[in-house]
PDB file of C-alpha atoms in Angstrom:
ATOM      1  CA  MET A  20      10.229  -0.617  -3.691  1.00  0.00           C
ATOM      2  CA  ASN A  21       9.134  -3.404  -1.406  1.00  0.00           C
ATOM      3  CA  GLY A  22       7.824  -6.917  -1.146  1.00  0.00           C
ATOM      4  CA  LEU A  23       4.098  -6.335  -1.789  1.00  0.00           C
ATOM      5  CA  ARG A  24       3.004  -8.327  -4.806  1.00  0.00           C
ATOM      6  CA  TYR A  25       3.105  -6.960  -8.341  1.00  0.00           C
ATOM      7  CA  THR A  26       4.560  -8.281 -11.589  1.00  0.00           C
ATOM      8  CA  LEU A  27       7.835  -7.188 -13.095  1.00  0.00           C
ATOM      9  CA  GLU A  28       5.995  -6.087 -16.213  1.00  0.00           C
ATOM     10  CA  GLU A  29       3.643  -3.890 -14.168  1.00  0.00           C
ATOM     11  CA  LEU A  30       6.563  -2.244 -12.406  1.00  0.00           C
ATOM     12  CA  LEU A  31       8.560  -1.592 -15.573  1.00  0.00           C
ATOM     13  CA  GLY A  32       5.467  -0.282 -17.339  1.00  0.00           C
ATOM     14  CA  THR A  33       4.780   2.142 -14.498  1.00  0.00           C
ATOM     15  CA  MET A  34       8.383   3.348 -14.512  1.00  0.00           C
ATOM     16  CA  GLU A  35       8.274   3.958 -18.259  1.00  0.00           C
ATOM     17  CA  ARG A  36       4.971   5.824 -17.935  1.00  0.00           C
ATOM     18  CA  TYR A  37       6.577   8.333 -15.569  1.00  0.00           C
ATOM     19  CA  GLY A  38       9.901   8.617 -17.361  1.00  0.00           C
ATOM     20  CA  ILE A  39      11.896   6.756 -14.685  1.00  0.00           C
ATOM     21  CA  THR A  40      14.838   5.058 -16.363  1.00  0.00           C
ATOM     22  CA  ARG A  41      16.565   3.375 -13.393  1.00  0.00           C
ATOM     23  CA  GLY A  42      15.468   2.078 -10.030  1.00  0.00           C
ATOM     24  CA  LEU A  43      16.470  -0.128  -7.112  1.00  0.00           C
ATOM     25  CA  LEU A  44      14.549  -3.298  -6.247  1.00  0.00           C
ATOM     26  CA  LEU A  45      14.378  -5.000  -2.853  1.00  0.00           C
ATOM     27  CA  SER A  46      11.981  -7.267  -1.005  1.00  0.00           C
ATOM     28  CA  PRO A  47      12.025  -6.854   2.772  1.00  0.00           C
ATOM     29  CA  PRO A  48       9.716  -9.163   4.762  1.00  0.00           C
ATOM     30  CA  LEU A  49       6.513  -7.520   5.928  1.00  0.00           C
ATOM     31  CA  GLN A  50       4.100  -8.731   8.598  1.00  0.00           C
ATOM     32  CA  GLY A  51       2.130 -11.731   7.360  1.00  0.00           C
ATOM     33  CA  THR A  52       4.074 -12.055   4.103  1.00  0.00           C
ATOM     34  CA  VAL A  53       7.049 -14.002   2.844  1.00  0.00           C
ATOM     35  CA  ALA A  54       9.907 -12.026   1.355  1.00  0.00           C
ATOM     36  CA  LEU A  55      11.223 -12.757  -2.085  1.00  0.00           C
ATOM     37  CA  PRO A  56      14.727 -14.167  -1.502  1.00  0.00           C
ATOM     38  CA  ASN A  57      17.633 -11.896  -2.405  1.00  0.00           C
ATOM     39  CA  ASP A  58      18.779 -14.183  -5.217  1.00  0.00           C
ATOM     40  CA  LYS A  59      15.320 -13.970  -6.795  1.00  0.00           C
ATOM     41  CA  VAL A  60      15.462 -10.159  -6.580  1.00  0.00           C
ATOM     42  CA  ILE A  61      18.773 -10.278  -8.458  1.00  0.00           C
ATOM     43  CA  ALA A  62      17.230 -12.571 -11.085  1.00  0.00           C
ATOM     44  CA  LEU A  63      14.295 -10.192 -11.596  1.00  0.00           C
ATOM     45  CA  CYS A  64      16.656  -7.265 -12.060  1.00  0.00           C
ATOM     46  CA  ALA A  65      18.545  -9.251 -14.696  1.00  0.00           C
ATOM     47  CA  ARG A  66      15.271  -9.490 -16.658  1.00  0.00           C
ATOM     48  CA  SER A  67      14.593  -5.745 -16.466  1.00  0.00           C
ATOM     49  CA  GLY A  68      16.772  -4.686 -19.376  1.00  0.00           C
ATOM     50  CA  GLY A  69      18.978  -2.542 -17.161  1.00  0.00           C
ATOM     51  CA  MET A  70      16.102  -0.604 -15.557  1.00  0.00           C
ATOM     52  CA  LEU A  71      16.416  -2.243 -12.127  1.00  0.00           C
ATOM     53  CA  ALA A  72      19.389  -2.893  -9.851  1.00  0.00           C
ATOM     54  CA  PRO A  73      19.193  -5.124  -6.757  1.00  0.00           C
ATOM     55  CA  VAL A  74      19.484  -4.214  -3.095  1.00  0.00           C
ATOM     56  CA  VAL A  75      20.281  -7.100  -0.733  1.00  0.00           C
ATOM     57  CA  THR A  76      18.182  -7.177   2.456  1.00  0.00           C
ATOM     58  CA  VAL A  77      20.222  -8.271   5.490  1.00  0.00           C
ATOM     59  CA  GLU A  78      18.823  -9.954   8.598  1.00  0.00           C
ATOM     60  CA  PRO A  79      20.662  -9.652  11.955  1.00  0.00           C
ATOM     61  CA  THR A  80      22.281 -13.062  12.276  1.00  0.00           C
ATOM     62  CA  ALA A  81      25.872 -14.053  11.565  1.00  0.00           C
ATOM     63  CA  LYS A  82      24.628 -16.576   9.001  1.00  0.00           C
ATOM     64  CA  ASP A  83      22.481 -14.032   7.143  1.00  0.00           C
ATOM     65  CA  VAL A  84      25.182 -11.357   7.142  1.00  0.00           C
ATOM     66  CA  LYS A  85      27.710 -13.834   5.762  1.00  0.00           C
ATOM     67  CA  ALA A  86      25.241 -14.984   3.086  1.00  0.00           C
ATOM     68  CA  ALA A  87      24.408 -11.394   2.087  1.00  0.00           C
ATOM     69  CA  VAL A  88      28.069 -10.446   1.680  1.00  0.00           C
ATOM     70  CA  LYS A  89      28.747 -13.658  -0.281  1.00  0.00           C
ATOM     71  CA  LEU A  90      25.831 -12.943  -2.620  1.00  0.00           C
ATOM     72  CA  ALA A  91      27.047  -9.379  -3.174  1.00  0.00           C
ATOM     73  CA  LYS A  92      30.542 -10.629  -3.991  1.00  0.00           C
ATOM     74  CA  GLU A  93      29.142 -13.141  -6.481  1.00  0.00           C
ATOM     75  CA  ASN A  94      27.058 -10.418  -8.147  1.00  0.00           C
ATOM     76  CA  LYS A  95      29.490  -7.544  -7.762  1.00  0.00           C
ATOM     77  CA  LYS A  96      28.519  -5.715 -10.943  1.00  0.00           C
ATOM     78  CA  GLU A  97      24.799  -5.879 -10.174  1.00  0.00           C
ATOM     79  CA  VAL A  98      24.288  -5.301  -6.422  1.00  0.00           C
ATOM     80  CA  LYS A  99      24.137  -1.583  -5.586  1.00  0.00           C
ATOM     81  CA  ALA A 100      23.386  -1.538  -1.843  1.00  0.00           C
ATOM     82  CA  PHE A 101      22.281  -3.395   1.281  1.00  0.00           C
ATOM     83  CA  LYS A 102      19.195  -2.802   3.442  1.00  0.00           C
ATOM     84  CA  VAL A 103      18.839  -3.179   7.234  1.00  0.00           C
ATOM     85  CA  ARG A 104      15.282  -3.108   8.588  1.00  0.00           C
ATOM     86  CA  LEU A 105      15.698  -1.140  11.812  1.00  0.00           C
ATOM     87  CA  GLY A 106      12.536  -1.225  13.889  1.00  0.00           C
ATOM     88  CA  TYR A 107      11.446  -4.539  12.397  1.00  0.00           C
ATOM     89  CA  VAL A 108      14.370  -6.682  13.546  1.00  0.00           C
ATOM     90  CA  LYS A 109      15.567  -7.237  17.111  1.00  0.00           C
ATOM     91  CA  ALA A 110      18.928  -5.538  16.645  1.00  0.00           C
ATOM     92  CA  SER A 111      20.299  -2.020  16.659  1.00  0.00           C
ATOM     93  CA  ALA A 112      22.358  -0.499  13.867  1.00  0.00           C
ATOM     94  CA  GLU A 113      25.461  -0.787  16.074  1.00  0.00           C
ATOM     95  CA  SER A 114      24.977  -4.472  16.816  1.00  0.00           C
ATOM     96  CA  PRO A 115      28.309  -6.309  16.288  1.00  0.00           C
ATOM     97  CA  VAL A 116      26.480  -8.809  14.096  1.00  0.00           C
ATOM     98  CA  PHE A 117      26.571  -6.226  11.276  1.00  0.00           C
ATOM     99  CA  ASN A 118      30.320  -5.499  11.477  1.00  0.00           C
ATOM    100  CA  GLY A 119      31.184  -7.823   8.600  1.00  0.00           C
ATOM    101  CA  LEU A 120      28.533  -6.144   6.466  1.00  0.00           C
ATOM    102  CA  TYR A 121      29.860  -2.676   7.256  1.00  0.00           C
ATOM    103  CA  ASP A 122      33.448  -3.744   6.595  1.00  0.00           C
ATOM    104  CA  TYR A 123      32.556  -5.058   3.161  1.00  0.00           C
ATOM    105  CA  SER A 124      30.264  -2.131   2.319  1.00  0.00           C
ATOM    106  CA  GLU A 125      32.892   0.406   3.310  1.00  0.00           C
ATOM    107  CA  SER A 126      35.641  -1.331   1.341  1.00  0.00           C
ATOM    108  CA  GLU A 127      33.492  -1.605  -1.799  1.00  0.00           C
ATOM    109  CA  GLY A 128      31.766   1.765  -1.549  1.00  0.00           C
ATOM    110  CA  LEU A 129      28.342   0.119  -1.314  1.00  0.00           C
ATOM    111  CA  PRO A 130      25.702   2.138   0.560  1.00  0.00           C
ATOM    112  CA  VAL A 131      23.705   0.619   3.399  1.00  0.00           C
ATOM    113  CA  LEU A 132      20.061   1.659   3.558  1.00  0.00           C
ATOM    114  CA  PHE A 133      18.441   1.769   6.996  1.00  0.00           C
ATOM    115  CA  HIS A 134      14.733   1.830   7.695  1.00  0.00           C
ATOM    116  CA  THR A 135      14.103   4.857   9.916  1.00  0.00           C
ATOM    117  CA  GLY A 136      11.016   6.370  11.481  1.00  0.00           C
ATOM    118  CA  ASP A 137       7.455   5.118  11.477  1.00  0.00           C
ATOM    119  CA  THR A 138       6.890   1.381  11.115  1.00  0.00           C
ATOM    120  CA  ALA A 139       4.236  -0.256   8.963  1.00  0.00           C
ATOM    121  CA  PHE A 140       2.584  -2.037  11.880  1.00  0.00           C
ATOM    122  CA  SER A 141       2.088  -1.458  15.583  1.00  0.00           C
ATOM    123  CA  THR A 142       4.595  -4.060  16.784  1.00  0.00           C
ATOM    124  CA  GLY A 143       7.508  -2.159  15.208  1.00  0.00           C
ATOM    125  CA  ASP A 144      10.150  -0.751  17.560  1.00  0.00           C
ATOM    126  CA  LEU A 145      10.323   3.039  17.188  1.00  0.00           C
ATOM    127  CA  ALA A 146      13.198   3.321  19.664  1.00  0.00           C
ATOM    128  CA  ALA A 147      15.295   1.175  17.308  1.00  0.00           C
ATOM    129  CA  SER A 148      14.180   2.988  14.153  1.00  0.00           C
ATOM    130  CA  HIS A 149      14.674   6.532  15.432  1.00  0.00           C
ATOM    131  CA  PRO A 150      17.217   8.225  13.114  1.00  0.00           C
ATOM    132  CA  LEU A 151      19.382   9.514  15.985  1.00  0.00           C
ATOM    133  CA  THR A 152      20.322   5.916  16.796  1.00  0.00           C
ATOM    134  CA  LEU A 153      22.501   6.122  13.660  1.00  0.00           C
ATOM    135  CA  ASP A 154      24.603   9.046  14.873  1.00  0.00           C
ATOM    136  CA  GLY A 155      27.013   6.775  16.759  1.00  0.00           C
ATOM    137  CA  LEU A 156      27.348   4.433  13.787  1.00  0.00           C
ATOM    138  CA  ALA A 157      28.171   7.352  11.484  1.00  0.00           C
ATOM    139  CA  ASN A 158      30.844   8.470  13.959  1.00  0.00           C
ATOM    140  CA  LYS A 159      32.433   5.006  14.082  1.00  0.00           C
ATOM    141  CA  TRP A 160      32.194   4.204  10.354  1.00  0.00           C
ATOM    142  CA  GLU A 161      33.073   7.471   8.646  1.00  0.00           C
ATOM    143  CA  GLY A 162      33.736   5.743   5.331  1.00  0.00           C
ATOM    144  CA  LEU A 163      30.403   3.906   5.261  1.00  0.00           C
ATOM    145  CA  THR A 164      27.748   5.489   3.046  1.00  0.00           C
ATOM    146  CA  MET A 165      24.508   5.422   5.036  1.00  0.00           C
ATOM    147  CA  ILE A 166      21.059   6.207   3.658  1.00  0.00           C
ATOM    148  CA  LEU A 167      18.218   6.929   6.073  1.00  0.00           C
ATOM    149  CA  CYS A 168      15.089   5.650   4.357  1.00  0.00           C
ATOM    150  CA  HIS A 169      11.754   7.467   4.648  1.00  0.00           C
ATOM    151  CA  PHE A 170      13.571  10.563   5.984  1.00  0.00           C
ATOM    152  CA  GLY A 171      13.022   9.280   9.519  1.00  0.00           C
ATOM    153  CA  ASN A 172       9.360  10.322   9.301  1.00  0.00           C
ATOM    154  CA  PRO A 173       8.205  12.075  11.498  1.00  0.00           C
ATOM    155  CA  TRP A 174      11.670  13.080  12.779  1.00  0.00           C
ATOM    156  CA  PHE A 175      12.614  15.212   9.773  1.00  0.00           C
ATOM    157  CA  ALA A 176      14.593  17.764  11.787  1.00  0.00           C
ATOM    158  CA  ASP A 177      16.751  15.016  13.308  1.00  0.00           C
ATOM    159  CA  VAL A 178      17.555  13.648   9.864  1.00  0.00           C
ATOM    160  CA  ALA A 179      18.329  17.158   8.645  1.00  0.00           C
ATOM    161  CA  GLU A 180      20.935  17.435  11.402  1.00  0.00           C
ATOM    162  CA  LEU A 181      22.424  14.008  10.593  1.00  0.00           C
ATOM    163  CA  ILE A 182      22.831  14.708   6.871  1.00  0.00           C
ATOM    164  CA  TYR A 183      24.303  18.111   7.707  1.00  0.00           C
ATOM    165  CA  LYS A 184      26.692  16.750  10.350  1.00  0.00           C
ATOM    166  CA  HIS A 185      27.965  13.610   8.628  1.00  0.00           C
ATOM    167  CA  PRO A 186      29.521  13.643   5.131  1.00  0.00           C
ATOM    168  CA  ASN A 187      28.621   9.948   4.774  1.00  0.00           C
ATOM    169  CA  VAL A 188      24.899  10.195   5.680  1.00  0.00           C
ATOM    170  CA  TYR A 189      22.064  10.665   3.163  1.00  0.00           C
ATOM    171  CA  ALA A 190      18.260  10.391   3.289  1.00  0.00           C
ATOM    172  CA  ASP A 191      15.604   9.248   0.851  1.00  0.00           C
ATOM    173  CA  ILE A 192      11.986  10.332   0.497  1.00  0.00           C
ATOM    174  CA  SER A 193      10.502   6.892  -0.162  1.00  0.00           C
ATOM    175  CA  GLY A 194       7.359   5.507   1.439  1.00  0.00           C
ATOM    176  CA  LEU A 195       6.124   8.783   2.898  1.00  0.00           C
ATOM    177  CA  ILE A 196       2.642   8.649   1.356  1.00  0.00           C
ATOM    178  CA  THR A 197       0.662   5.529   2.203  1.00  0.00           C
ATOM    179  CA  GLY A 198      -2.789   5.913   0.699  1.00  0.00           C
ATOM    180  CA  SER A 199      -5.776   8.167   1.175  1.00  0.00           C
ATOM    181  CA  LYS A 200      -6.628   9.206   4.719  1.00  0.00           C
ATOM    182  CA  GLY A 201      -8.079  12.175   6.581  1.00  0.00           C
ATOM    183  CA  TYR A 202      -6.310  15.455   5.792  1.00  0.00           C
ATOM    184  CA  ALA A 203      -4.413  13.731   2.959  1.00  0.00           C
ATOM    185  CA  GLU A 204      -3.842  16.967   1.059  1.00  0.00           C
ATOM    186  CA  LYS A 205      -2.716  18.787   4.199  1.00  0.00           C
ATOM    187  CA  TYR A 206      -0.393  15.902   5.030  1.00  0.00           C
ATOM    188  CA  VAL A 207       1.363  16.123   1.659  1.00  0.00           C
ATOM    189  CA  GLU A 208       1.722  19.885   2.144  1.00  0.00           C
ATOM    190  CA  TRP A 209       3.263  19.204   5.565  1.00  0.00           C
ATOM    191  CA  LEU A 210       5.693  16.673   4.083  1.00  0.00           C
ATOM    192  CA  ALA A 211       6.800  19.114   1.384  1.00  0.00           C
ATOM    193  CA  LYS A 212       7.321  21.823   4.011  1.00  0.00           C
ATOM    194  CA  LYS A 213       9.401  19.546   6.271  1.00  0.00           C
ATOM    195  CA  ILE A 214      11.615  18.288   3.433  1.00  0.00           C
ATOM    196  CA  SER A 215      12.081  21.829   2.075  1.00  0.00           C
ATOM    197  CA  GLU A 216      13.106  23.023   5.544  1.00  0.00           C
ATOM    198  CA  ALA A 217      15.612  20.143   5.796  1.00  0.00           C
ATOM    199  CA  ILE A 218      17.133  21.261   2.507  1.00  0.00           C
ATOM    200  CA  TYR A 219      17.439  24.823   3.817  1.00  0.00           C
ATOM    201  CA  PHE A 220      19.088  23.554   7.010  1.00  0.00           C
ATOM    202  CA  ALA A 221      21.564  21.389   5.091  1.00  0.00           C
ATOM    203  CA  GLY A 222      22.314  24.195   2.645  1.00  0.00           C
ATOM    204  CA  GLY A 223      21.315  22.220  -0.423  1.00  0.00           C
ATOM    205  CA  ALA A 224      19.795  18.975  -1.679  1.00  0.00           C
ATOM    206  CA  GLU A 225      22.994  17.002  -2.365  1.00  0.00           C
ATOM    207  CA  LYS A 226      22.137  14.473   0.363  1.00  0.00           C
ATOM    208  CA  ILE A 227      18.495  13.759  -0.556  1.00  0.00           C
ATOM    209  CA  ILE A 228      17.469  10.908  -2.851  1.00  0.00           C
ATOM    210  CA  PHE A 229      14.195  10.217  -4.647  1.00  0.00           C
ATOM    211  CA  GLY A 230      12.350   6.981  -3.924  1.00  0.00           C
ATOM    212  CA  THR A 231       8.841   5.524  -3.975  1.00  0.00           C
ATOM    213  CA  ASP A 232       8.716   2.308  -1.891  1.00  0.00           C
ATOM    214  CA  TYR A 233       6.305   1.201  -4.626  1.00  0.00           C
ATOM    215  CA  PRO A 234       3.602  -0.043  -4.345  1.00  0.00           C
ATOM    216  CA  VAL A 235       3.306   1.513  -0.850  1.00  0.00           C
ATOM    217  CA  THR A 236       3.731   4.939  -2.457  1.00  0.00           C
ATOM    218  CA  LYS A 237       2.760   5.373  -6.103  1.00  0.00           C
ATOM    219  CA  HIS A 238       5.226   6.916  -8.543  1.00  0.00           C
ATOM    220  CA  SER A 239       2.753   9.715  -9.254  1.00  0.00           C
ATOM    221  CA  GLU A 240       2.526  10.550  -5.535  1.00  0.00           C
ATOM    222  CA  ALA A 241       6.298  10.568  -5.034  1.00  0.00           C
ATOM    223  CA  LEU A 242       6.843  12.759  -8.084  1.00  0.00           C
ATOM    224  CA  ASP A 243       4.090  15.127  -6.965  1.00  0.00           C
ATOM    225  CA  LEU A 244       5.818  15.483  -3.587  1.00  0.00           C
ATOM    226  CA  VAL A 245       9.040  16.580  -5.301  1.00  0.00           C
ATOM    227  CA  ARG A 246       7.118  19.070  -7.432  1.00  0.00           C
ATOM    228  CA  ARG A 247       5.692  20.626  -4.261  1.00  0.00           C
ATOM    229  CA  LEU A 248       9.096  21.298  -2.701  1.00  0.00           C
ATOM    230  CA  ASP A 249       9.918  24.982  -2.352  1.00  0.00           C
ATOM    231  CA  VAL A 250      13.427  24.659  -3.789  1.00  0.00           C
ATOM    232  CA  GLU A 251      15.403  25.745  -6.821  1.00  0.00           C
ATOM    233  CA  GLU A 252      15.084  23.613  -9.958  1.00  0.00           C
ATOM    234  CA  VAL A 253      18.728  22.570  -9.716  1.00  0.00           C
ATOM    235  CA  ASP A 254      17.983  20.983  -6.328  1.00  0.00           C
ATOM    236  CA  ARG A 255      14.884  19.275  -7.676  1.00  0.00           C
ATOM    237  CA  GLU A 256      17.036  17.689 -10.406  1.00  0.00           C
ATOM    238  CA  LYS A 257      19.548  16.487  -7.821  1.00  0.00           C
ATOM    239  CA  ILE A 258      16.812  14.788  -5.819  1.00  0.00           C
ATOM    240  CA  LEU A 259      15.197  13.164  -8.850  1.00  0.00           C
ATOM    241  CA  CYS A 260      18.319  12.016 -10.653  1.00  0.00           C
ATOM    242  CA  SER A 261      21.915  13.009 -10.092  1.00  0.00           C
ATOM    243  CA  ASN A 262      22.194  12.199  -6.377  1.00  0.00           C
ATOM    244  CA  ALA A 263      21.095   8.595  -6.909  1.00  0.00           C
ATOM    245  CA  GLU A 264      23.339   8.227  -9.946  1.00  0.00           C
ATOM    246  CA  ARG A 265      26.304   9.358  -7.855  1.00  0.00           C
ATOM    247  CA  VAL A 266      25.601   7.488  -4.624  1.00  0.00           C
ATOM    248  CA  PHE A 267      24.544   4.176  -6.183  1.00  0.00           C
ATOM    249  CA  ARG A 268      26.873   4.468  -9.182  1.00  0.00           C
ATOM    250  CA  LEU A 269      24.012   3.912 -11.615  1.00  0.00           C
TER     251      LEU A 269
END
């Protein structure tokens, strides 16, 4: 879920409509918008009746990393993960500025989510958001749980290799559908085929996590994508529920 505007009530109502009992909330800055501060995200989650848990977005400065870790420590029972916006910020995943974040995340078992793949606007840096840039980080920080957001779209095969190779690397399927466009139906079929093939390559769906990036992708669209996967029902359940419960300790 991202920083585009909607009310808490609208979000919770949509989740209830589709039988979604828990979710993660974050507010990364997007072009031309102002992000909701991390402390406000935490406050919104506190009003959700247990349906939402906060993710702290981390910018690549020593001051911001220190503030993010401090906020997570102060809200230890609530914060479930951090987010780094690769491709949108002028820093790589292996930048030393993030070392304090990785140290804390590894010690506390908190996952770090990384934006990977296509960017929302043309000024994004695809070289920085390519999923293979995270291979070296996974080698160096073997105890750090890493989640590659958006499955590295369109580099699905590269993400399949990373989640197969590294015990600490996962991928989510959020933000893959971004509104109606030409060949929309064929595109969703293509997505389902690519994700199914990644599951075959990895030998199962234990490393794949459901997500929407709402309101970029609607809940109905994300759920429809999972229904289209050519996988066993036990793997569908892992993607929709049990993987997230395990990884984020929901």
